[in-house]
Coordinates of C-alpha atoms and ligand atoms in Angstrom, one line a residue:
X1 CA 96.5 9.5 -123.1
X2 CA 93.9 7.8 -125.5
X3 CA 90.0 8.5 -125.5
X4 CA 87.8 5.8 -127.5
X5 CA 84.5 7.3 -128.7
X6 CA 82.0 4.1 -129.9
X7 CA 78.6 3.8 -130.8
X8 CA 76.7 2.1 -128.4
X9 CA 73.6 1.3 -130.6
X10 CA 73.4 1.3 -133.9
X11 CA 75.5 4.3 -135.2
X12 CA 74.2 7.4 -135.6
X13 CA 74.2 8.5 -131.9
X14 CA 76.0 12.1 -132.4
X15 CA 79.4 10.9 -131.8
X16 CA 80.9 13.5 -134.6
X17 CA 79.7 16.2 -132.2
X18 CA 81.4 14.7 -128.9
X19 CA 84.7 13.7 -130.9
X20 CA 85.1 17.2 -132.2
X21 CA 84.6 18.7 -128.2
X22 CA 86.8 16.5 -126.6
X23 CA 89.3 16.4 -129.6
X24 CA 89.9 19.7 -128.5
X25 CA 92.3 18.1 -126.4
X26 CA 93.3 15.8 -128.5
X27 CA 96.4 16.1 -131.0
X28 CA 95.4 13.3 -133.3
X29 CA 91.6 11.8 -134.6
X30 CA 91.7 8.1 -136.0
X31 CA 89.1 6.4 -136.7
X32 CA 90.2 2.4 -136.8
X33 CA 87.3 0.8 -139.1
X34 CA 84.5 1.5 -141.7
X35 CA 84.4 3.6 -144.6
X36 CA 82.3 6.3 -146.6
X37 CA 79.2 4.7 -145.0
X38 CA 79.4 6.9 -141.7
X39 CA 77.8 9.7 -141.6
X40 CA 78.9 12.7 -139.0
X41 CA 77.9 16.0 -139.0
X42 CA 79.7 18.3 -137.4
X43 CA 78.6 21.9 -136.5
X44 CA 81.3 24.4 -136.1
X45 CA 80.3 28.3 -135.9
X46 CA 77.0 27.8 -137.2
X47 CA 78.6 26.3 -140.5
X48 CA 78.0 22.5 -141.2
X49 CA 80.1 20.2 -142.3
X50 CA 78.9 16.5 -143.1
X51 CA 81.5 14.0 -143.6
X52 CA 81.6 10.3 -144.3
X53 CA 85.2 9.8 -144.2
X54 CA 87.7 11.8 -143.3
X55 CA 87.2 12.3 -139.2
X56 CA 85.8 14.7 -138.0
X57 CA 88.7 16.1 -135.9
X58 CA 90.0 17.0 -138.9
X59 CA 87.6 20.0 -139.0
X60 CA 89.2 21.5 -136.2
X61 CA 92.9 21.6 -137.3
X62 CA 93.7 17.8 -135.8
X63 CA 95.7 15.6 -137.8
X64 CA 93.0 13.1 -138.8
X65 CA 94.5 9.4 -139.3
X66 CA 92.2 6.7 -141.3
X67 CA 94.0 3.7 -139.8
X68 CA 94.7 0.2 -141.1
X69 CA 91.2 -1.2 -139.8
X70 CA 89.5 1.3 -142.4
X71 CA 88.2 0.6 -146.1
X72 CA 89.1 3.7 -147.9
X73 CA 87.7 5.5 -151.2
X74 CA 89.8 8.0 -152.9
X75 CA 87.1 9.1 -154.7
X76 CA 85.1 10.1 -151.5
X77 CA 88.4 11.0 -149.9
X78 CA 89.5 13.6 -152.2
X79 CA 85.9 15.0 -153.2
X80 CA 85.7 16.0 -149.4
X81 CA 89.3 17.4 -148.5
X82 CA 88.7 19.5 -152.3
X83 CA 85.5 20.4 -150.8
X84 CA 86.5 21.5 -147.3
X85 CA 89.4 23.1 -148.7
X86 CA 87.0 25.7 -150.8
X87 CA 85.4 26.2 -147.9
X88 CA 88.4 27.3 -146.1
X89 CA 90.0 24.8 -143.9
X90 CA 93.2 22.9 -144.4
X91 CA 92.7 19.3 -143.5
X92 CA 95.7 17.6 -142.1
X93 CA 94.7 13.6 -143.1
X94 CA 96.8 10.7 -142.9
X95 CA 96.3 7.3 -144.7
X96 CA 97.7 4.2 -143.1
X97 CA 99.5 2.1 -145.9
X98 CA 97.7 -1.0 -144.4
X99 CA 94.0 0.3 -145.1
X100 CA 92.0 -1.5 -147.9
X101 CA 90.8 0.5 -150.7
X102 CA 87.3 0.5 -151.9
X103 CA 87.8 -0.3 -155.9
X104 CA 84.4 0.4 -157.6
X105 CA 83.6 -3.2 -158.5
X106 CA 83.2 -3.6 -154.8
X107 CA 80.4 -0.5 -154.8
X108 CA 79.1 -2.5 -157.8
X109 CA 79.0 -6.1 -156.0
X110 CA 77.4 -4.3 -153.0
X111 CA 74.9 -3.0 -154.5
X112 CA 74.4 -6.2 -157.4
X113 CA 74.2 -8.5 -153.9
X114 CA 71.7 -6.1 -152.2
X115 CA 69.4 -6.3 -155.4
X116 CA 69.3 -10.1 -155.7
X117 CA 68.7 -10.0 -151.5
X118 CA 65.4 -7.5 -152.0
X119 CA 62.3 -9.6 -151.0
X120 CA 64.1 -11.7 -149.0
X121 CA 64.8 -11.9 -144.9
X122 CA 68.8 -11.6 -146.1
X123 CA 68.5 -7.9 -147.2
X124 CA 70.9 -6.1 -145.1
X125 CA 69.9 -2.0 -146.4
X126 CA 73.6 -1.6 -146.9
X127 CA 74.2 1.9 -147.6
X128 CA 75.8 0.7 -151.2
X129 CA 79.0 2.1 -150.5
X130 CA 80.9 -1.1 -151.2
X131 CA 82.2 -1.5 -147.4
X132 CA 80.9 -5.3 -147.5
X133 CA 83.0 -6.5 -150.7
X134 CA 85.9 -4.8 -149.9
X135 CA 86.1 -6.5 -146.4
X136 CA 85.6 -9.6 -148.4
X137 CA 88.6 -9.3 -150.5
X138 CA 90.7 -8.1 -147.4
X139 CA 89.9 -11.6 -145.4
X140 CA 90.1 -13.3 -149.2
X141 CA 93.7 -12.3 -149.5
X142 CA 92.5 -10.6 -152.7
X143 CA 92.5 -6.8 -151.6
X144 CA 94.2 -3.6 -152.4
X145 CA 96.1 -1.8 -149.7
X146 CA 96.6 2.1 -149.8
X147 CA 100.1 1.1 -150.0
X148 CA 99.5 -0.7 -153.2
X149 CA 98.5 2.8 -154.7
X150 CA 101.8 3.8 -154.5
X151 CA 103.2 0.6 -157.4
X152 CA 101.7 0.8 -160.4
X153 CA 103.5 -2.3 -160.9
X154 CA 102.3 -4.4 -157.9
X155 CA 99.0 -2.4 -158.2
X156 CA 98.7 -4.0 -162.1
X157 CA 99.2 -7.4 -160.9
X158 CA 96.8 -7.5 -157.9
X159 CA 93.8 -5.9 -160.6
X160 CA 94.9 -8.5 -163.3
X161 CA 94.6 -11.1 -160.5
X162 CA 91.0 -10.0 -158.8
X163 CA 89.2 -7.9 -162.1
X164 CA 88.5 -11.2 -163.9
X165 CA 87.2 -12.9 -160.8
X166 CA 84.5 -10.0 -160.2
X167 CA 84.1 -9.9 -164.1
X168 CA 82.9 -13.4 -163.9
X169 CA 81.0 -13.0 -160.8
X170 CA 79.0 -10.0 -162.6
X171 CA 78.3 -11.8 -165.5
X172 CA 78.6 -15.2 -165.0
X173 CA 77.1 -15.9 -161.4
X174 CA 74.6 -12.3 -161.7
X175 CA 74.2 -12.4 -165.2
X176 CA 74.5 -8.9 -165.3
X177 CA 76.9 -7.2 -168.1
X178 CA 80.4 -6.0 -166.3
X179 CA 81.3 -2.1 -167.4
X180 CA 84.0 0.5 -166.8
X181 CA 83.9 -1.3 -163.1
X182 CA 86.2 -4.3 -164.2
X183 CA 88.2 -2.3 -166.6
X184 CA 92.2 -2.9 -165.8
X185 CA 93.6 -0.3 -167.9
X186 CA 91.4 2.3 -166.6
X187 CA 91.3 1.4 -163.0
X188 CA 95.2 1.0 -162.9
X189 CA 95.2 4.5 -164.8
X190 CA 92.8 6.2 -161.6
X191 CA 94.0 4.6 -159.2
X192 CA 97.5 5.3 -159.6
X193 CA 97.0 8.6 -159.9
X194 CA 95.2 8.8 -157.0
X195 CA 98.4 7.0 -155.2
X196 CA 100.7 9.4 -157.2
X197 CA 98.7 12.6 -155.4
X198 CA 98.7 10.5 -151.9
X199 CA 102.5 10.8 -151.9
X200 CA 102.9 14.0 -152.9
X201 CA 100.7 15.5 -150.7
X202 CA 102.5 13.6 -148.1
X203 CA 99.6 11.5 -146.5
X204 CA 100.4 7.9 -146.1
X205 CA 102.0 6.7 -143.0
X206 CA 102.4 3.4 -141.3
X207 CA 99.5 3.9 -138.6
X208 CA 101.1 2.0 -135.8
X209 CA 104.5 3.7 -136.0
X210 CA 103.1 7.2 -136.5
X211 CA 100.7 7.3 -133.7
X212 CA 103.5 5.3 -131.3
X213 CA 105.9 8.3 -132.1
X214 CA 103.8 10.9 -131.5
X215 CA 102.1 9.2 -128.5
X216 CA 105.7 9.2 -127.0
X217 CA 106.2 12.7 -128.0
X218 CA 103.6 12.8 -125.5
X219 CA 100.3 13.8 -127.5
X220 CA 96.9 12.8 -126.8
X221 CA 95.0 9.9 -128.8
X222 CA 91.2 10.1 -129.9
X223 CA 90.2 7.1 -131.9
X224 CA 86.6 7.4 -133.2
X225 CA 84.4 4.6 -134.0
X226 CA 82.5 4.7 -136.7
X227 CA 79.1 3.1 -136.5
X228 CA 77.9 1.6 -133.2
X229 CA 77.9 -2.0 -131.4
X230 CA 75.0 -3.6 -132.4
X231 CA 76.4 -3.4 -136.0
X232 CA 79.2 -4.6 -135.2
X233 CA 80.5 -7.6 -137.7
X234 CA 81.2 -9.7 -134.5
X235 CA 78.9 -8.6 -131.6
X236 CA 76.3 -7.2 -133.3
X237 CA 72.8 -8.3 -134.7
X238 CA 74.4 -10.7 -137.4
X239 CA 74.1 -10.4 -140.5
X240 CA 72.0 -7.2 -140.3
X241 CA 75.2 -5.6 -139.7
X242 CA 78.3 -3.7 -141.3
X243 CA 81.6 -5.4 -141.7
X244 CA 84.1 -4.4 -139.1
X245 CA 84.1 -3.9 -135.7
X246 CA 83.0 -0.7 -134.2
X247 CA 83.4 -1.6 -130.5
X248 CA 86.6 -0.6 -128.8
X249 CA 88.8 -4.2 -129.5
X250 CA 88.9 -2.6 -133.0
X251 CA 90.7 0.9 -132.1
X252 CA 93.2 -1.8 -131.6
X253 CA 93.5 -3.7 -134.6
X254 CA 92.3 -1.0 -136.9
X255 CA 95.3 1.1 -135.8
X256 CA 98.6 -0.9 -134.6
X257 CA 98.2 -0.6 -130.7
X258 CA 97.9 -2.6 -128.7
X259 CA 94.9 -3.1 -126.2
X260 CA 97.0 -2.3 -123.5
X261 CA 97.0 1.2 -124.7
X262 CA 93.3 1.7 -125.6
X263 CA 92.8 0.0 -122.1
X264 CA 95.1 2.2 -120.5
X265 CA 92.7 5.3 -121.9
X266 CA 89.4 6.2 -121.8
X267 CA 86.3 4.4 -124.1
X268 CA 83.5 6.4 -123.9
X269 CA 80.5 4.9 -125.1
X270 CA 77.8 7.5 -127.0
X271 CA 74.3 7.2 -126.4
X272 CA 71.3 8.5 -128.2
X273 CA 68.6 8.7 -125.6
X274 CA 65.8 6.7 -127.8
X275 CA 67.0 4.4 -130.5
X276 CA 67.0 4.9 -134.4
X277 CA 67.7 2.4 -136.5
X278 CA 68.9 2.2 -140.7
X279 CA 68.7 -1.0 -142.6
X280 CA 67.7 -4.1 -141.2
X281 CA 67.1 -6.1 -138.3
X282 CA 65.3 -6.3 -135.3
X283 CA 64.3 -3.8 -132.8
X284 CA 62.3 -4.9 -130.2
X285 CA 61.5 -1.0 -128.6
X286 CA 60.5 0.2 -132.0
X287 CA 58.0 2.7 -131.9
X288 CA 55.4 1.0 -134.3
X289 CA 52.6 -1.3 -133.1
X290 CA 49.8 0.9 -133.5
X291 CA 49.1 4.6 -134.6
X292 CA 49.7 6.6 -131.5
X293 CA 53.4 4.5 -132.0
X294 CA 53.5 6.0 -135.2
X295 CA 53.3 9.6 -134.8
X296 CA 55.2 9.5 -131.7
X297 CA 58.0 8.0 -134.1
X298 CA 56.9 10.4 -137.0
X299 CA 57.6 13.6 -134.2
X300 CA 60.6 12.2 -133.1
X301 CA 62.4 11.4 -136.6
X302 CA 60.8 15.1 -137.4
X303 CA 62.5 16.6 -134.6
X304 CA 65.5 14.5 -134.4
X305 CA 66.2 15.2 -138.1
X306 CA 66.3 11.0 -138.2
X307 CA 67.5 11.0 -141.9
X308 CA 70.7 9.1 -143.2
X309 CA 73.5 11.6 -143.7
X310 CA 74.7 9.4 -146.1
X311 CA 71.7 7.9 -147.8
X312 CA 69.0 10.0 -146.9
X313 CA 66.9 7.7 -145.6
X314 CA 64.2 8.0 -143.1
X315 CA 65.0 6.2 -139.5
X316 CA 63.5 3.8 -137.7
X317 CA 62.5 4.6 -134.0
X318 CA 62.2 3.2 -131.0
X319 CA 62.9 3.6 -127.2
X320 CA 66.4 3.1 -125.4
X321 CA 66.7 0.0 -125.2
X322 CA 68.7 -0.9 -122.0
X323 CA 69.8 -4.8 -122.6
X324 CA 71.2 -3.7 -125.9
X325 CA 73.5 -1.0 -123.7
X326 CA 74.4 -3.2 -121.1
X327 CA 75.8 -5.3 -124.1
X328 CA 77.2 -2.7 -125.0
X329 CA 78.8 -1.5 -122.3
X330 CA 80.4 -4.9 -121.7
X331 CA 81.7 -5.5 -125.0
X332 CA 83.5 -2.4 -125.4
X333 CA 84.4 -2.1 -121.3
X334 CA 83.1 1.9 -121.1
X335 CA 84.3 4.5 -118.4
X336 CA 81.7 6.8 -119.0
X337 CA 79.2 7.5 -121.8
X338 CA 77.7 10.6 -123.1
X339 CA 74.0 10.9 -123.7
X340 CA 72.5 12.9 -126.4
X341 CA 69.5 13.8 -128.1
X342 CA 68.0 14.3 -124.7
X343 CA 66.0 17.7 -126.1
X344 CA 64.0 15.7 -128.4
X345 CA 62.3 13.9 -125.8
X346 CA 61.4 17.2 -124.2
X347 CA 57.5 17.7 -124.5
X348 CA 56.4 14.4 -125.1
X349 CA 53.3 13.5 -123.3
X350 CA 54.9 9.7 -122.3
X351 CA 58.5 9.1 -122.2
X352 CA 59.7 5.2 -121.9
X353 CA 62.6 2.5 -122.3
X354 CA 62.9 -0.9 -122.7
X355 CA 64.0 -2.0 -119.4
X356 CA 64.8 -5.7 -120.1
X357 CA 63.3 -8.4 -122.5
X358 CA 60.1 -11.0 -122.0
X359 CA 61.7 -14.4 -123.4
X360 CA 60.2 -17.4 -123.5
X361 CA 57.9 -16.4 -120.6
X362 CA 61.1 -15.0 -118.6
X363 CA 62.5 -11.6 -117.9
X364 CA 65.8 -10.8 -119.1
X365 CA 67.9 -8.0 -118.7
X366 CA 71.1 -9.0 -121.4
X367 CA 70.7 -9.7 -125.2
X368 CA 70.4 -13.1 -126.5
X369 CA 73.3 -14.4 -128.8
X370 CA 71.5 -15.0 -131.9
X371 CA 69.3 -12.0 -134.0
X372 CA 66.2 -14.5 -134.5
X373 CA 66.2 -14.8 -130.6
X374 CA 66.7 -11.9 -130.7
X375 CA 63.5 -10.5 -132.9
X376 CA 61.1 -12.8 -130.3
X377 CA 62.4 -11.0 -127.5
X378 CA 59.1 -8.3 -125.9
X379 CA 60.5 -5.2 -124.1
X380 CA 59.8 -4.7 -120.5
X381 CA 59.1 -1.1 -120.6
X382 CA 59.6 0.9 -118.0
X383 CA 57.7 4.5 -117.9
X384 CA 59.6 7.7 -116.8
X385 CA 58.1 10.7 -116.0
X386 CA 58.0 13.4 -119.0
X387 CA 60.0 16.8 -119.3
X388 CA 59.3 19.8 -120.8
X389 CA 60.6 22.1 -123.6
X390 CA 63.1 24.8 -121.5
X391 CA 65.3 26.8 -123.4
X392 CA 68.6 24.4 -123.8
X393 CA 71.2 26.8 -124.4
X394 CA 70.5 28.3 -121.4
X395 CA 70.7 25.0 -119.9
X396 CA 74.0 24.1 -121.8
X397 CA 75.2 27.6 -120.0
X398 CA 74.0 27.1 -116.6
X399 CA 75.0 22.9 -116.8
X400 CA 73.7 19.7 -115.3
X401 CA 71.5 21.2 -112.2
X402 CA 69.3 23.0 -115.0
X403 CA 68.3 20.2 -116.8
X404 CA 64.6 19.5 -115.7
X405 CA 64.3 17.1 -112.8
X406 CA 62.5 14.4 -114.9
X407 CA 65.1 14.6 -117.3
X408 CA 68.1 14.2 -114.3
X409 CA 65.9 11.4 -113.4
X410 CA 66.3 9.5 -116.7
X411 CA 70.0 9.9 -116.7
X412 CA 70.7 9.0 -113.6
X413 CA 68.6 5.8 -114.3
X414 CA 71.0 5.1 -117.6
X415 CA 73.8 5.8 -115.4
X416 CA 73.3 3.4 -112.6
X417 CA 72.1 0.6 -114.5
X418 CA 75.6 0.5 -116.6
X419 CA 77.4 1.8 -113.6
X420 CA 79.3 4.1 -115.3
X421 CA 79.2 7.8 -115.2
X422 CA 78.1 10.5 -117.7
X423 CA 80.6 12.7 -119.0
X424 CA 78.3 14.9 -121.1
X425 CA 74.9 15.4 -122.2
X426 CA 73.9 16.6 -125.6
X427 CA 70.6 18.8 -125.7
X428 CA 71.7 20.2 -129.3
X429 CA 72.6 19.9 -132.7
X430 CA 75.6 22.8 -131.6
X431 CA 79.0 22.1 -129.9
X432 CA 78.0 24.5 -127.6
X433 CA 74.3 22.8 -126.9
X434 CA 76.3 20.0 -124.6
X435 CA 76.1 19.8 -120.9
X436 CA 79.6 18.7 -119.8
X437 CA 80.4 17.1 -116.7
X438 CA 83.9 15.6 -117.2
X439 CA 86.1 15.8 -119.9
X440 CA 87.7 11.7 -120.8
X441 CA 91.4 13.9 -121.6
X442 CA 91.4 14.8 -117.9
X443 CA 90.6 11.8 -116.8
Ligands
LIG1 P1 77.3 -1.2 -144.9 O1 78.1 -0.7 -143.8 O2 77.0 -0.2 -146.0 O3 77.7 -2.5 -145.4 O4 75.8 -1.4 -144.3 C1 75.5 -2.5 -143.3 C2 74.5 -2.1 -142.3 O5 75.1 -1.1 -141.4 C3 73.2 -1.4 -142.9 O6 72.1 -1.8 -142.0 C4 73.5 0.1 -142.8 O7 72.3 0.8 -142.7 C5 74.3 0.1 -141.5 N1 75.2 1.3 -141.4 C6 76.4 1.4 -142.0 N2 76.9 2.6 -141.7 C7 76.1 3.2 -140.8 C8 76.2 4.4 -140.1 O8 77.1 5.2 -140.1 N3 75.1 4.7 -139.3 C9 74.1 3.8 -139.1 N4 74.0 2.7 -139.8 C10 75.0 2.3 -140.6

């Protein structure tokens, strides 16, 4: 049995917390795509952990598999497993040979490319991590695989190949001086050793073949998007978006099953119930036309805690937005979705979402194709009646028939509109603040 957790809007919807309660059930955690640049916090026992790369399962004593589809840092990778190995835990991670490795010119190039961008319509707000170039080079034929870490001879002659190239980029195209970035000696030196600790702690595998076997050993399958779909590299708002696909097509190529197997399973699509955005790009429900818009937004992020885990930045906010779920809900084919964040809307004195777009003097209820069609498009809003503070964990106890009516209401709405059923609702930042009302693994 596979479960497919993805982002429905623009990452940062609490999927950490739902992939480490349903990967209770699950034997394995991959993620298929992305780097360092997601974010997930996970709370566990009142102690938080917050990760940008190794899954989050891997918190809770799953093996946790980065497959093929990912854009790995060693760096980042072995700064967290040291990390959550002081604090006690024993993280169980697997590496598939196939995944690219983020080299530091590629954090370099990202962040060179997002300077010469500023003041212009083209800056993306990458979060610098170097997830862009290294994608580059993987479609350039010009990467390093994980599986090159372990050569120091084939490792050597992909560096002498692509180091002068980026040298000559920095300097010659940037004008910028290269430094310990595009350094050969030194970068076959790391990263060799860094491939050198990868074997002996035993942690690369061939993705595809190691999650067939133990799939026919009969465990269960959890792959974890990273991200969400409207920053998706192919159906997302282009190019204010990230460079793989976080949508479920992806836990297919990012791991070496086929779609027939993720198809076979559940995708669960994860919902924040208003919309927060880093970076970029349009967002036609964003809270921000006037000042009542603002401090709305301003108690929401408060409340929220709408901050990057990765980059610290403050997020943008806006109402759900309902075309860009129906989108979503197509392009990744959901069974169900899980909608959290639904506390922070508690005590608001008007509660909305965008129920379809004004377009060229016509209503819509889908996304258009393009992102400057996109930016033109007005939301049809649609007012829901409010719902107050209660006490959630009682709620979380008592489940779904305590939630206040209002807030039943809004669900239900969601629900019907994407006609497909909620499997949980998330009214805290704790594992245990969830209402559940099916579990995908029983599915
Ligand atoms: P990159 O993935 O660093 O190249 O950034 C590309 C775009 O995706 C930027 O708008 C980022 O803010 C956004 N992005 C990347 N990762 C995340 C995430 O985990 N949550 C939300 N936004 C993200």
């Amino acid at each position: 049995m596979t479960v497919t957790i993805v982002g429905s809007q623009l990452g940062d919807e609490g999927k950490g917390a739902l992939v480490d309660l349903w990967g209770g059930d699950a034997d394995i955690v991959v993620r298929y795509q992305g780097g360092d640049n997601a974010g997930h916090t996970v709370v566990e026992d009142g102690e938080e952990y917050k990760l940008s790369l190794v899954p989050s399962g891997a918190v809770r004593d799953k093996v946790g598999v980065l497959g093929n589809g990912c854009v790995i840092n060693p760096r980042t990778l072995f700064s967290e497993l040291d990390d959550l190995r002081e604090r006690g835990l024993e993280p169980d991670v697997r590496l598939a040979k196939r995944a690219h490795v983020i080299m530091p010119y590629h954090r370099r190039l990202d962040n060179i490319e997002e300077e010469a961008k500023a003041d212009s319509d083209l800056t993306v707000g990458t979060t610098g991590r170097g997830i862009g170039p290294t994608y580059e080079d993987k479609a350039g034929r010009r990467g390093i695989r994980v599986g090159d870490l372990l050569d120091p001879e084939v490792l050597r002659q992909r560096l002498e190949y692509v180091v002068p190239q980026k040298r000559a980029l920095i300097e010659d195209v940037y004008g910028l001086e290269a430094g310990e970035e595009c350094d050969i000696e030194a970068l076959v030196e790391e990263f060799t050793e860094f491939g050198r600790r990868l074997s002996e702690e035993d942690m690369v595998v061939n993705c595809g073949d190691f999650l067939a076997e133990r799939r026919d050993a009969g465990e269960n399958v959890m792959f974890e998007g990273a991200q969400g779909t409207l920053i998706d590299i192919d159906h997302g708002s282009y190019p204010y978006v990230t460079s793989s696909n976080p949508t479920a097509g992806g836990a297919s190529t990012g791991t070496g099953l086929g779609p027939t197997v993720v198809g076979q399973g559940e995708v669960v699509g994860i919902v924040k119930a208003y919309l927060s955005r880093v970076g970029e790009g349009p967002m036609p429900t964003e809270l921000k036309d006037d000042d009542r818009d603002e401090e709305l937004a301003d108690f929401i992020r408060e409340k929220g805690g709408e901050f990057g885990t990765v980059t610290g930045r403050p997020r943008r906010i806006g109402w759900l937005d309902l075309p860009m779920l129906r989108h979503a809900a197509r392009v990744s084919g959901f069974t169900g979705i899980a909608v959290n964040h639904l506390d922070v809307l508690a005590g608001l004195d008007e509660v909305k979402v965008g129920h379809a777009y004004e377009l060229d003097g016509e209503e819509r209820l889908t996304m258009p194709a393009t992102t400057e069609r996109w930016a033109e498009c007005e939301p049809v809003l649609k007012e829901f009646e409010t719902w107050p503070e209660v006490d959630w964990s009682e709620v979380a106890e008592e489940g779904y028939e305590a939630l206040p009516d209002a807030a039943q209401d809004y669900l239900e709405y969601i629900s019907d509109e994407l006609d497909v059923p909620v499997y949980a609702v998330g009214i805290g930042p704790d594992r245990e603040q969830t209402v559940h009302l099916e579990n995908p693994f029983d599915k």
